[in-house]
mmCIF file of C-alpha atoms and ligand atoms in Angstrom:
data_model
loop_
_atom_site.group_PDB
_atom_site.id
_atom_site.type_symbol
_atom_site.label_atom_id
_atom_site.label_comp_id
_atom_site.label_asym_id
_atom_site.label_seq_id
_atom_site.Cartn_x
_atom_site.Cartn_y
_atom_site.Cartn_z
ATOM 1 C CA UNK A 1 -5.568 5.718 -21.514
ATOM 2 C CA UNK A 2 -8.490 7.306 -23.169
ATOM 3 C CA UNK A 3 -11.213 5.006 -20.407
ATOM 4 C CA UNK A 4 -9.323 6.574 -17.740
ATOM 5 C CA UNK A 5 -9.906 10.215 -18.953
ATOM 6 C CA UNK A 6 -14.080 9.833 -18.557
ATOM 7 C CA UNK A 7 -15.559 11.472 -15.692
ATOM 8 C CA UNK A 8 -18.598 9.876 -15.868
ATOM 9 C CA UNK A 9 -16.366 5.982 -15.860
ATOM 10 C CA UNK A 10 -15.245 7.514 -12.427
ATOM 11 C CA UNK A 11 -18.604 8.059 -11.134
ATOM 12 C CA UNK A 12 -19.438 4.640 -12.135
ATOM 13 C CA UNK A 13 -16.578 3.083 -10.327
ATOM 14 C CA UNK A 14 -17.602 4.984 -7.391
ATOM 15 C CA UNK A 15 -20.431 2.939 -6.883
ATOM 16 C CA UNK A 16 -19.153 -0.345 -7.584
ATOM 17 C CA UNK A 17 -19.161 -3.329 -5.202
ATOM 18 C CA UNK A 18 -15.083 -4.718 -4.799
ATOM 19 C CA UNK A 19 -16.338 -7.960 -6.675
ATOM 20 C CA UNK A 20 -17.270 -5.311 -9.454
ATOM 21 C CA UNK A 21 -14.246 -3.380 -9.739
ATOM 22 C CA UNK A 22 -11.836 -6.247 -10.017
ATOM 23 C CA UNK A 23 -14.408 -8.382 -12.154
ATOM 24 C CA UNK A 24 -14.228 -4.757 -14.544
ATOM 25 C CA UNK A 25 -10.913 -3.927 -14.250
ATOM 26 C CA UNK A 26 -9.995 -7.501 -15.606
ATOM 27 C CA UNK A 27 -12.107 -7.583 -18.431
ATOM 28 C CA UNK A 28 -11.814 -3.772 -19.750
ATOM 29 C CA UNK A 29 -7.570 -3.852 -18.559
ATOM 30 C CA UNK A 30 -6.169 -7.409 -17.955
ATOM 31 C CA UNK A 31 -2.492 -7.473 -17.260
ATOM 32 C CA UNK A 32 -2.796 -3.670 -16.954
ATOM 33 C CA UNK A 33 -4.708 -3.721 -13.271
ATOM 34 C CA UNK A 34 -3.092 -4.642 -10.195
ATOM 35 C CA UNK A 35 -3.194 -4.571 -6.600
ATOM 36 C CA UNK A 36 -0.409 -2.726 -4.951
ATOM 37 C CA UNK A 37 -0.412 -4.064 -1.411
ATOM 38 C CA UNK A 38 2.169 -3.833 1.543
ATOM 39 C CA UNK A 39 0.322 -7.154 3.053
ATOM 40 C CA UNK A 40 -1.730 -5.553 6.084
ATOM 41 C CA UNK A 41 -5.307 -6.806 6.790
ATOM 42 C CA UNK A 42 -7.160 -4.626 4.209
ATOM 43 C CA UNK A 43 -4.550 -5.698 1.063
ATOM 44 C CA UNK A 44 -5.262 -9.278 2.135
ATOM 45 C CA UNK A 45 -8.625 -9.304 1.827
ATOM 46 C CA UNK A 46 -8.539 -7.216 -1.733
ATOM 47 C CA UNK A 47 -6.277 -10.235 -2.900
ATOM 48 C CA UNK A 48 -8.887 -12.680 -1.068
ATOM 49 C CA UNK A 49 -12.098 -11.003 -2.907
ATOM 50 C CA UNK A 50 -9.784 -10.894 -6.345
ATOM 51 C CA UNK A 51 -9.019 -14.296 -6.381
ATOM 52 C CA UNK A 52 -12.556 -15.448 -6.103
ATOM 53 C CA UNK A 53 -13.985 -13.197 -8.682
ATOM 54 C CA UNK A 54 -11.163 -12.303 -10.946
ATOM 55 C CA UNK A 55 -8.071 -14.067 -10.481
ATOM 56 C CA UNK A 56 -5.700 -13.354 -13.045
ATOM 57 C CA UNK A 57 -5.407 -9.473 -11.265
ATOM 58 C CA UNK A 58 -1.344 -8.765 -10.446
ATOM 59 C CA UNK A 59 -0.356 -8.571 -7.197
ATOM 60 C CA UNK A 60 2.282 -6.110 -6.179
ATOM 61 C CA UNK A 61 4.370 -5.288 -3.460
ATOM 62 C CA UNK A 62 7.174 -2.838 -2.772
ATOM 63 C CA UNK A 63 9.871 -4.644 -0.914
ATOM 64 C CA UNK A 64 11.897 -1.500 0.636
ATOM 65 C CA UNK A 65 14.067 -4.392 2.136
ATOM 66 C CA UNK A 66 13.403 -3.163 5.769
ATOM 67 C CA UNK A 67 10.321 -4.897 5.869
ATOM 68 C CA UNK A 68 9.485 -7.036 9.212
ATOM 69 C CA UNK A 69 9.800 -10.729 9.136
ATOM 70 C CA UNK A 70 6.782 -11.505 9.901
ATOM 71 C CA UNK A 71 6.146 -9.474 6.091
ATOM 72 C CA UNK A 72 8.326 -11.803 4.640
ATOM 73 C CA UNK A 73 6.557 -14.930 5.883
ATOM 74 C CA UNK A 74 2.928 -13.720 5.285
ATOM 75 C CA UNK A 75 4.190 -13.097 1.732
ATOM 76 C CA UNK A 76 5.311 -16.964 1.440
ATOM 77 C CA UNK A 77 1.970 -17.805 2.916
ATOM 78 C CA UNK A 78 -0.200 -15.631 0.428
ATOM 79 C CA UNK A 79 1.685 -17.150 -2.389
ATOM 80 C CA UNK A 80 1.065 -20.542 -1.412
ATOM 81 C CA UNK A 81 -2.946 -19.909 -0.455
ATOM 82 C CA UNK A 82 -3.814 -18.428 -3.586
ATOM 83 C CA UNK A 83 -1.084 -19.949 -5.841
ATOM 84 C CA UNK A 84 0.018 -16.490 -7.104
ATOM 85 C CA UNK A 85 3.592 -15.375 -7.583
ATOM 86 C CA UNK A 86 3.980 -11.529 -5.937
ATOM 87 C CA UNK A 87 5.644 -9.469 -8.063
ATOM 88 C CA UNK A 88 8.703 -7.537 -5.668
ATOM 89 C CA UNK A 89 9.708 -3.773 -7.019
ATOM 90 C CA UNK A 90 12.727 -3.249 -4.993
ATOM 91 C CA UNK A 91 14.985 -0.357 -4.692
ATOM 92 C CA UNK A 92 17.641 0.732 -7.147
ATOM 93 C CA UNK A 93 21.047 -0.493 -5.952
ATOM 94 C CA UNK A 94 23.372 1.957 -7.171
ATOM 95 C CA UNK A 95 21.142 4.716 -5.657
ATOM 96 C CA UNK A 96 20.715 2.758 -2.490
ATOM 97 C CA UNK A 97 24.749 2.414 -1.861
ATOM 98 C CA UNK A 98 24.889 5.847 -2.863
ATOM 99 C CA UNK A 99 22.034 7.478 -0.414
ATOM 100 C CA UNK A 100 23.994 5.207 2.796
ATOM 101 C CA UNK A 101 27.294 6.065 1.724
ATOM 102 C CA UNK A 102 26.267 9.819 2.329
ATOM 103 C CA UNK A 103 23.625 9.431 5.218
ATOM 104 C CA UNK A 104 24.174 5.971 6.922
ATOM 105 C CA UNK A 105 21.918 3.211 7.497
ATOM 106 C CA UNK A 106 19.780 5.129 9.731
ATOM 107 C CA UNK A 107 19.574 8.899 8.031
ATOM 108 C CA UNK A 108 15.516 8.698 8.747
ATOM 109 C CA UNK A 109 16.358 9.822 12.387
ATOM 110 C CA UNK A 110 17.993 12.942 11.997
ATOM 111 C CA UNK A 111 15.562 14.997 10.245
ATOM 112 C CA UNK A 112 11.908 14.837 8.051
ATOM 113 C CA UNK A 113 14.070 15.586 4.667
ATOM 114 C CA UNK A 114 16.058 12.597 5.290
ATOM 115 C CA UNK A 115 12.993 10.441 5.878
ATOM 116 C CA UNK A 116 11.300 11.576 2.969
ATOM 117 C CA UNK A 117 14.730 10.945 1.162
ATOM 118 C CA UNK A 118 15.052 7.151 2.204
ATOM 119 C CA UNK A 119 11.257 6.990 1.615
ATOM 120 C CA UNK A 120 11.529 8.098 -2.017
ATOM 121 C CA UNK A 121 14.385 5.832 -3.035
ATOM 122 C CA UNK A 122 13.055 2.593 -1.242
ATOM 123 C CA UNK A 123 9.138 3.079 -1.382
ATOM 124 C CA UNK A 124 7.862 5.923 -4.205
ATOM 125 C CA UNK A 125 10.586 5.509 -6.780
ATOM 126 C CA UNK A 126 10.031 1.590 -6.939
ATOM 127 C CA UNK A 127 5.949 2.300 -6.566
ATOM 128 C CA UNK A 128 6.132 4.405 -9.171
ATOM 129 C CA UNK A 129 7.893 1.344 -11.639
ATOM 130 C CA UNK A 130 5.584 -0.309 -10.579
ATOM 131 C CA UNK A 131 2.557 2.147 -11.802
ATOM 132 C CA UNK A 132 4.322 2.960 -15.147
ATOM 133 C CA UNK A 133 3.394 -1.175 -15.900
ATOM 134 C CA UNK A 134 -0.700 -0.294 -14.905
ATOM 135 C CA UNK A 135 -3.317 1.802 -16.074
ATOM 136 C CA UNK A 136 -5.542 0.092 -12.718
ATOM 137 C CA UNK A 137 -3.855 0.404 -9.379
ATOM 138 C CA UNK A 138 -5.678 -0.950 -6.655
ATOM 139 C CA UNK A 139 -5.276 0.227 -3.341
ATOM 140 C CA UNK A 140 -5.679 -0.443 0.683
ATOM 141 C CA UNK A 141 -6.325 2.948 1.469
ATOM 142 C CA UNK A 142 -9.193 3.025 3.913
ATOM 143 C CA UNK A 143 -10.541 6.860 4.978
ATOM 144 C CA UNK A 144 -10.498 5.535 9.033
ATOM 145 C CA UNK A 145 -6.610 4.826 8.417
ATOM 146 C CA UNK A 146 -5.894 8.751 9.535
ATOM 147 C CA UNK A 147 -7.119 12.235 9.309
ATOM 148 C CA UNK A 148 -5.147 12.901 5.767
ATOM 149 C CA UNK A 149 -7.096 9.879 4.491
ATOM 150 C CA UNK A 150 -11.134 10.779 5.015
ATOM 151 C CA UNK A 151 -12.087 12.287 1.922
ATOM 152 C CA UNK A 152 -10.086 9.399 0.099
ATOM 153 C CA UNK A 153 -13.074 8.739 -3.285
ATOM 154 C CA UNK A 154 -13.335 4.684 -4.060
ATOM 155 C CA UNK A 155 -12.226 5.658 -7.618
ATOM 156 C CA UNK A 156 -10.332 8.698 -9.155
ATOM 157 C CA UNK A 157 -7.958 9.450 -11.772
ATOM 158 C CA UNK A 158 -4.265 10.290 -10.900
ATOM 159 C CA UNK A 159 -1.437 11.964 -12.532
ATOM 160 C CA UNK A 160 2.168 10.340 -12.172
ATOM 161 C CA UNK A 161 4.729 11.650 -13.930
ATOM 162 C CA UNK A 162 2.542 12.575 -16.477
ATOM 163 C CA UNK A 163 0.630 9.619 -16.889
ATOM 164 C CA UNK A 164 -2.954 9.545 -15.815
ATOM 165 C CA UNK A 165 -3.895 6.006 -14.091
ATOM 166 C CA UNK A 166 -7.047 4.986 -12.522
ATOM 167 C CA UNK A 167 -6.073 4.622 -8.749
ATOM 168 C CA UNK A 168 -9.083 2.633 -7.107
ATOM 169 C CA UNK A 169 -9.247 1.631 -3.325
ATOM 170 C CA UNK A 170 -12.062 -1.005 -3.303
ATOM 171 C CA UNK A 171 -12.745 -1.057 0.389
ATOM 172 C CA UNK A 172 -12.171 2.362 1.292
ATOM 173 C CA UNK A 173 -15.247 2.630 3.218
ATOM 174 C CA UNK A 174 -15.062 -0.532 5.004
ATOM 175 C CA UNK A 175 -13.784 -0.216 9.051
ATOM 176 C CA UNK A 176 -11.942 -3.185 10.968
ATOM 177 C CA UNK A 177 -14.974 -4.892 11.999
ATOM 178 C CA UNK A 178 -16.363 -5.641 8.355
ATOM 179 C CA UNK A 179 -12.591 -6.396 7.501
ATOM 180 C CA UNK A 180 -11.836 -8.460 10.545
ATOM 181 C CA UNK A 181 -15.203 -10.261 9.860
ATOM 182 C CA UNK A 182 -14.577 -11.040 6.437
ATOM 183 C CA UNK A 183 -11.147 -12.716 7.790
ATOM 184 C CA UNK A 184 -12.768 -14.472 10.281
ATOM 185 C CA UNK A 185 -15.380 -15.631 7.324
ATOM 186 C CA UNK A 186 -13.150 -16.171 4.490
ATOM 187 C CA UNK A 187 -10.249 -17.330 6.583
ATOM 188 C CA UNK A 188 -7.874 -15.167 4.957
ATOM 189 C CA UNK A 189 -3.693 -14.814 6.046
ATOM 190 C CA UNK A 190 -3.150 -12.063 8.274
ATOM 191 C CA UNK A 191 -0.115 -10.265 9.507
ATOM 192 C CA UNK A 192 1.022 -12.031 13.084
ATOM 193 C CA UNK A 193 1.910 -7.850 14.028
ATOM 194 C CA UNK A 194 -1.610 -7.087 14.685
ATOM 195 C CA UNK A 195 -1.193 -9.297 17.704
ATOM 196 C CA UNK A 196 1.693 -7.499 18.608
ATOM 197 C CA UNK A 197 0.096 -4.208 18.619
ATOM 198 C CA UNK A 198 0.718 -2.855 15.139
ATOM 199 C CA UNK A 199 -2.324 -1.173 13.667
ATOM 200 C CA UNK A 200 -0.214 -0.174 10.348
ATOM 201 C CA UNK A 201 2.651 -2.088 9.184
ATOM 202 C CA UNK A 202 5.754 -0.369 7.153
ATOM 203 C CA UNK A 203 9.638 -1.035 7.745
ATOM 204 C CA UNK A 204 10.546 -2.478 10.502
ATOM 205 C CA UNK A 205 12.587 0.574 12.027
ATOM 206 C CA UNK A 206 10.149 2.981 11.445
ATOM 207 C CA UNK A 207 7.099 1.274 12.453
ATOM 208 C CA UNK A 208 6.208 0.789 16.144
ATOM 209 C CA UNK A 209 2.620 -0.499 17.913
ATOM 210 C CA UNK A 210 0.244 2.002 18.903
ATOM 211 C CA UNK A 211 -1.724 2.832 22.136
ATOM 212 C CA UNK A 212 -5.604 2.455 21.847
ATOM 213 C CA UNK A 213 -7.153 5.266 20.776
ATOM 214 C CA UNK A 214 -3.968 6.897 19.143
ATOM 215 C CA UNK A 215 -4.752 7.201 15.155
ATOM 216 C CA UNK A 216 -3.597 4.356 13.701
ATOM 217 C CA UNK A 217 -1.025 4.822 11.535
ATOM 218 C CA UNK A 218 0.607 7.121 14.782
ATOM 219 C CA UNK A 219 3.091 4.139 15.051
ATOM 220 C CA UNK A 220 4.679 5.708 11.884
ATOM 221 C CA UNK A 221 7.794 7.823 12.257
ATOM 222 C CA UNK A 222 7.111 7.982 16.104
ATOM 223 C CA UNK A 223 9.921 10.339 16.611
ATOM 224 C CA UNK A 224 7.755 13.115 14.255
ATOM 225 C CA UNK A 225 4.510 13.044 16.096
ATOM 226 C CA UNK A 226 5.768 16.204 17.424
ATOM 227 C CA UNK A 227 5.406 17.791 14.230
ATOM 228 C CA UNK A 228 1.065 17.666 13.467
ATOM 229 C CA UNK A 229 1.235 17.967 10.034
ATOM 230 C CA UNK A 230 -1.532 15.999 8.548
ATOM 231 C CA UNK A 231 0.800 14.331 6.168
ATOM 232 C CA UNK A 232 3.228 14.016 8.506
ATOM 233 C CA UNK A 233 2.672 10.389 8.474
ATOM 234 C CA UNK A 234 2.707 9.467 4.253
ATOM 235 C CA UNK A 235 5.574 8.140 3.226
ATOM 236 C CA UNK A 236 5.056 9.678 -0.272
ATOM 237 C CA UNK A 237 3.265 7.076 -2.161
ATOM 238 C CA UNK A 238 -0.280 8.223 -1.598
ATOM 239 C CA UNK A 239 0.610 12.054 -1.526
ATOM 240 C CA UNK A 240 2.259 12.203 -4.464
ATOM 241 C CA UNK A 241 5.893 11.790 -3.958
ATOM 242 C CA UNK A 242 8.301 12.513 -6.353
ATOM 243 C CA UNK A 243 10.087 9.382 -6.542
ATOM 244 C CA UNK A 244 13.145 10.791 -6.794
HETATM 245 FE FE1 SF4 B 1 13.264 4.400 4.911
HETATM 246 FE FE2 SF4 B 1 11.853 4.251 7.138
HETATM 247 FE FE3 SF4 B 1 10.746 5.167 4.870
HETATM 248 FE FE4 SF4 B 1 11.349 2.565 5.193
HETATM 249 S S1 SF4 B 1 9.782 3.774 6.325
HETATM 250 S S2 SF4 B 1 11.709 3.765 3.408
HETATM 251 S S3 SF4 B 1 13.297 2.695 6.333
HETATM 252 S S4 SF4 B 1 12.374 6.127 6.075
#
C-alpha cells in the first residue's frame, strides 16, 4: 500500500483528532479500514465516535470462543445500537481439535509456551485474517493500559507477515476519566465486568479482576505475575505474534 509507506502520512496521522482519522481512513481506504475491538470501554467508544463521523468503518472482533458472557451480550447490544453487523474471526477448527487433543482444554496453566500456544491459535492467527482483509487497523491500545504500552505512537506502520498496514490507535492518549466521560456523555454500551472489577477483559479463564492500584491489565494470566517480564501480559497480537 504505497500511502502506507510515507513517513511524513504517519506524522500527519499523529496529530489527528479520532473524528479525523476515521473520517480519513474512510475516504482515502473504505472497506479496507477497520476497527479491531475485543468490546472493552475504549473499543466502544472508537465504534461510538465512528459511527457519528464515518459510519461505514468495519467492525471486528476476534471471538477466541472463551470469551465471557457478558462479551457475548454487549456484542448483541452494540449491534443493535448502531445497526452494524460485527464481523467474528474465529479460530481454525481442525487446529483447535488438534492443539486440545495434545494439551487439554486447559494447557494455558502449565507453562508460558503453552499460553502463548493457545493464544496464537485462538487470538493472533485469527487477528492476523483478519489484518490480511485491511490496510487501516484501528486499535484500543491506550499507553496507561501497562508499562509495555507507554511509548505506544497514535499512528505507525506495521509489518505482518510481510505486509505493511497502517495500525492506528485513535485514543491512545486518552485515560479513563475522558473515556468514562465520553460514556457518560454519549451514552455508549459498556461491558457489565467493569462493575465486577475487571479493568481489562480477555477469555474468561484467563482473565480475573484486579486490586486498585495493581496495573491494569495484571488480571491477565494471574498465575504469571511471578514472572516481570514486561510483555508478560500480551497475548501476541500487539507484540507481534506469529500466528502460528
Ligand atoms: Fe487461550 Fe487464555 Fe489466551 Fe484465551 S487468553 S487464547 S484461553 S491462553
Amino acid at each position: 500500500m504505497a500511502v502506507a509507506t510515507s513517513e511524513t502520512l504517519v506524522e500527519e496521522l499523529n496529530e489527528m483528532t479520532p473524528e479525523a482519522l476515521f473520517t480519513w481512513a474512510l475516504e482515502n481506504h473504505g472497506d479496507r479500514a477497520g476497527i479491531i475491538t475485543s468490546f472493552q470501554d475504549t473499543g466502544c467508544v472508537m465504534i461510538d465516535i465512528m459511527s457519528r463521523v464515518a459510519p461505514g468503518i468495519r467492525v471486528i472482533t476476534v471471538d477466541t470462543l472463551r470469551l465471557h458472557e457478558e462479551t457475548y451480550r454487549l456484542m448483541e447490544q452494540v449491534e443493535q445500537r448502531y445497526g452494524i453487523t460485527i464481523e467474528r474471526f474465529t479460530p481454525d477448527p481442525a487446529r483447535l481439535r488438534k492443539m486440545i487433543a495434545q494439551h487439554g482444554e486447559y494447557l494455558f496453566f502449565d507453562s508460558k509456551a503453552k499460553q502463548e500456544y493457545c493464544c496464537n491459535l485462538r487470538k493472533v492467527e485469527p487477528n492476523q485474517r483478519a489484518l490480511e482483509t485491511l490496510d487501516v487497523w484501528f486499535t484500543g491500545l491506550r499507553r496507561d493500559h501497562s508499562a509495555f504500552r507507554v511509548d505506544t505512537p497514535k499512528a505507525q506502520i506495521v509489518d505482518r507477515k510481510g505486509r505493511k498496514l497502517l495500525k492506528i490507535a485513535p485514543l491512545v492518549d486518552w485515560d479513563d476519566d475522558r473515556i468514562n466521560a465520553y460514556i457518560r456523555e454519549h451514552d455508549v454500551p459498556k461491558s457489565e465486568l467493569y462493575d465486577k472489577g475487571y479493568t481489562s477483559i480477555g477469555c474468561k479463564i484467563c482473565t480475573t479482576p484486579t486490586l486498585p492500584g495493581e496495573d491494569k491489565r495484571a488480571g491477565r494470566w494471574r498465575w504469571f505475575n511471578a514472572l516481570n517480564a514486561d510483555d508478560s501480559k500480551e497475548c501476541g497480537i500487539h507484540s507481534g505474534g506469529s500466528g502460528i
